mmCIF file of C-alpha atoms in Angstrom:
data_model
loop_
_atom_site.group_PDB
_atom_site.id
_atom_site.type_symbol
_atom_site.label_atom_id
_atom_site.label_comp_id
_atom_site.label_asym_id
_atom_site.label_seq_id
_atom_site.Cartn_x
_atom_site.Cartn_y
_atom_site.Cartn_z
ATOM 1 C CA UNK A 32 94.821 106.527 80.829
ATOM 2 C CA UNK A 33 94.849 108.730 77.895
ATOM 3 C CA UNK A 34 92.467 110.722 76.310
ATOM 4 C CA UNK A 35 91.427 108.083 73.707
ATOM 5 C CA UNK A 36 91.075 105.302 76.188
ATOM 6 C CA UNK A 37 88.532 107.840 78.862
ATOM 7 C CA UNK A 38 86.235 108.547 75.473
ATOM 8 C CA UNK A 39 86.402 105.152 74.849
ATOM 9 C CA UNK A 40 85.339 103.846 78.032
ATOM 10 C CA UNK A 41 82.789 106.736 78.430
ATOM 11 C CA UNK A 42 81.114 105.358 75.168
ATOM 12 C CA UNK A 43 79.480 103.370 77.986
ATOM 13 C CA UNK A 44 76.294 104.612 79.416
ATOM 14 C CA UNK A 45 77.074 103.080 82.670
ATOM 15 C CA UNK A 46 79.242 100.680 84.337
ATOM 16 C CA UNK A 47 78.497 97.023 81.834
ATOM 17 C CA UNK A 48 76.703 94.270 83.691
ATOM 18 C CA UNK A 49 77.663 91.760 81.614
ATOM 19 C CA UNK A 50 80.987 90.156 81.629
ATOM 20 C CA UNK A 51 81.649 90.108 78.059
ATOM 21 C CA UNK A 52 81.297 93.979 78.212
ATOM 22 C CA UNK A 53 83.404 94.288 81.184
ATOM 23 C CA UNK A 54 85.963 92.364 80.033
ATOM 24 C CA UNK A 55 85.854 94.872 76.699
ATOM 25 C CA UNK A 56 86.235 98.147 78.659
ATOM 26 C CA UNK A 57 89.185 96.340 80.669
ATOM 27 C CA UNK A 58 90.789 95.672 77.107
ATOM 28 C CA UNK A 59 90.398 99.619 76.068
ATOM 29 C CA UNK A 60 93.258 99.732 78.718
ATOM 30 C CA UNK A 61 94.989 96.985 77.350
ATOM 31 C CA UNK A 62 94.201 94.809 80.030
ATOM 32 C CA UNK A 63 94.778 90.890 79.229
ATOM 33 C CA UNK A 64 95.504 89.483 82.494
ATOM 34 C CA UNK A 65 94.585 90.229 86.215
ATOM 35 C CA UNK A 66 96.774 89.261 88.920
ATOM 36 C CA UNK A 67 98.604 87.191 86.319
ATOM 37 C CA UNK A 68 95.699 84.984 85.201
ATOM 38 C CA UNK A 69 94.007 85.600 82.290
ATOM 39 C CA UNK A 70 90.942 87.711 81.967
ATOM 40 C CA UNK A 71 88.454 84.425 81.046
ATOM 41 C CA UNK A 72 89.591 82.940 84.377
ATOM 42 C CA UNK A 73 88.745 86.150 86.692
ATOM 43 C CA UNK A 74 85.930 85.601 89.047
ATOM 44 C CA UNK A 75 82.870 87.996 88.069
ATOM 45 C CA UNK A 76 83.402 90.141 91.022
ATOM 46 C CA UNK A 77 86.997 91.078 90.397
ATOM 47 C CA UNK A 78 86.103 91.593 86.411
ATOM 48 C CA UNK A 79 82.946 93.789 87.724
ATOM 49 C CA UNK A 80 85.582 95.446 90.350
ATOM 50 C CA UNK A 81 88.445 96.802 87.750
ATOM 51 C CA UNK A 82 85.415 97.761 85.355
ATOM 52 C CA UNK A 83 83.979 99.710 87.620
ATOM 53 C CA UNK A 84 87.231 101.682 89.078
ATOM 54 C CA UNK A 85 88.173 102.243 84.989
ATOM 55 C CA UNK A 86 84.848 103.552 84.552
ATOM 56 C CA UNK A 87 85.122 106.207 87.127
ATOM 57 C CA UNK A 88 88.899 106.852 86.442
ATOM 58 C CA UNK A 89 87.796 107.769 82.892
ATOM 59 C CA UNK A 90 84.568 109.706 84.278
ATOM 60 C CA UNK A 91 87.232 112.011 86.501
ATOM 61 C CA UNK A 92 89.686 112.023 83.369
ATOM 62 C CA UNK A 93 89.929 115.789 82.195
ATOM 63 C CA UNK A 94 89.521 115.667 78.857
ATOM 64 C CA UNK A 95 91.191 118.306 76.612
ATOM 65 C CA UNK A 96 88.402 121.287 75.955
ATOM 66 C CA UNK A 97 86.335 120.269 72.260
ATOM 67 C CA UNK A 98 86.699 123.353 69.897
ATOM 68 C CA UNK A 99 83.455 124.993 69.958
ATOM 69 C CA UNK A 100 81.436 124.905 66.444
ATOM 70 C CA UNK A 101 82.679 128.144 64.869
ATOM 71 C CA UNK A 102 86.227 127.279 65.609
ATOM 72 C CA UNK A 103 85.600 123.777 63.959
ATOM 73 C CA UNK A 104 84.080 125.928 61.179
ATOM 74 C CA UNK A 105 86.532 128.612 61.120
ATOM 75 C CA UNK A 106 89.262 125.724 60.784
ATOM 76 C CA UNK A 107 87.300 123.574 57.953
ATOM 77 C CA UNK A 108 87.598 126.989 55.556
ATOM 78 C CA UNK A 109 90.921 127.466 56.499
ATOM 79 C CA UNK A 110 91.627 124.096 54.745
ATOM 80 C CA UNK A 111 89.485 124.401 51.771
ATOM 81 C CA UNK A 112 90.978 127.449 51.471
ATOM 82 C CA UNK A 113 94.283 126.119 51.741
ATOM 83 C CA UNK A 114 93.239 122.619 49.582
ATOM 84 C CA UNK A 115 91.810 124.967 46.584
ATOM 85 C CA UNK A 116 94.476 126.877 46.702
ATOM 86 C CA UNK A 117 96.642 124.410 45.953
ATOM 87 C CA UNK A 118 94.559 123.088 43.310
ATOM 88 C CA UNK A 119 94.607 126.569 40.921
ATOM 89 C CA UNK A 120 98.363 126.391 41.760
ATOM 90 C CA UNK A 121 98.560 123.157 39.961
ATOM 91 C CA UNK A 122 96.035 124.408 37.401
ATOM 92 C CA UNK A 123 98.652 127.448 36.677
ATOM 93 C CA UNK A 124 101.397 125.067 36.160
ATOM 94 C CA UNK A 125 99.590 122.441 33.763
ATOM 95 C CA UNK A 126 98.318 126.003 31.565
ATOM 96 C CA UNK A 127 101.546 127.196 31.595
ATOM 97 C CA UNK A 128 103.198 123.549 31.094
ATOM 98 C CA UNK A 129 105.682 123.767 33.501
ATOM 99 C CA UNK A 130 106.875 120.155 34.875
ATOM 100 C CA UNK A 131 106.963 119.360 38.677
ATOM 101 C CA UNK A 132 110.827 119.595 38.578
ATOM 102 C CA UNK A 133 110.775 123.142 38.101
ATOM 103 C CA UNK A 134 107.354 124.490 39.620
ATOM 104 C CA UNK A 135 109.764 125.788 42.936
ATOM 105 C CA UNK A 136 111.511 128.268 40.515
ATOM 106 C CA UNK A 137 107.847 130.215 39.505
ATOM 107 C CA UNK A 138 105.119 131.784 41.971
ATOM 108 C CA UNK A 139 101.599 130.934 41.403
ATOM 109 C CA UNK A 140 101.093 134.761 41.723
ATOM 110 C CA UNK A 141 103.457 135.163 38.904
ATOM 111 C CA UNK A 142 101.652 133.002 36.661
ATOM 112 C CA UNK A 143 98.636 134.612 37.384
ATOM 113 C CA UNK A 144 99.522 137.483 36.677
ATOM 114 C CA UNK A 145 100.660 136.313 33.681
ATOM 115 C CA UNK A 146 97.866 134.459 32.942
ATOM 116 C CA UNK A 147 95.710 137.843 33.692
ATOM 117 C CA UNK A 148 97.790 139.855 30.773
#
């Protein structure tokens, strides 16, 4: 089980009671058969039985720590920042008409500077 499949799976409240449900969290993990039949010709109680151990198994999963808030924050600036950046580089270029080809052979801080004289 992965980390996708547990937050999946503990999308449910609790354990499903109905079969169609079951059968849905069994197919998070992919699974299509049981004991080589198909899922559609599973008794309830062995449907209800694998449901129920996934659900815990993805309860017990450790899931990897969620960035607190301010680091989410602190990330989201980081790429505007980087994102507007980018976007007065390509500004500099089309003022000082310089083609994509040769944009690696200038600085943007060059042509700022530039641009500031």
């Amino acid at each position: 089980m992965n980390s996708e499949q547990a937050r999946l799976i503990r999308n449910y409240e609790r354990v499903p009671t109905t079969r169609g449900s079951q059968i849905g969290l069994l197919m998070v993990m992919g699974y299509t058969k049981l004991c080589g039949r198909p899922l559609e010709m599973c008794e309830d109680k062995q449907i209800h039985a694998v449901a129920r151990r996934l659900y815990q198994k993805a309860l017990d999963f450790k899931l990897p720590p969620e960035l607190s808030s301010e680091e989410q924050l602190r990330n989201q600036r980081k790429s505007f920042l980087a994102r507007d950046y980018r976007a007065w580089a390509d500004n500099l270029y089309e003022i000082f008409n310089i083609q994509p080809n040769q944009r690696d052979r200038y600085s943007p801080a060059d042509l700022e500077a530039q641009l500031l004289e």
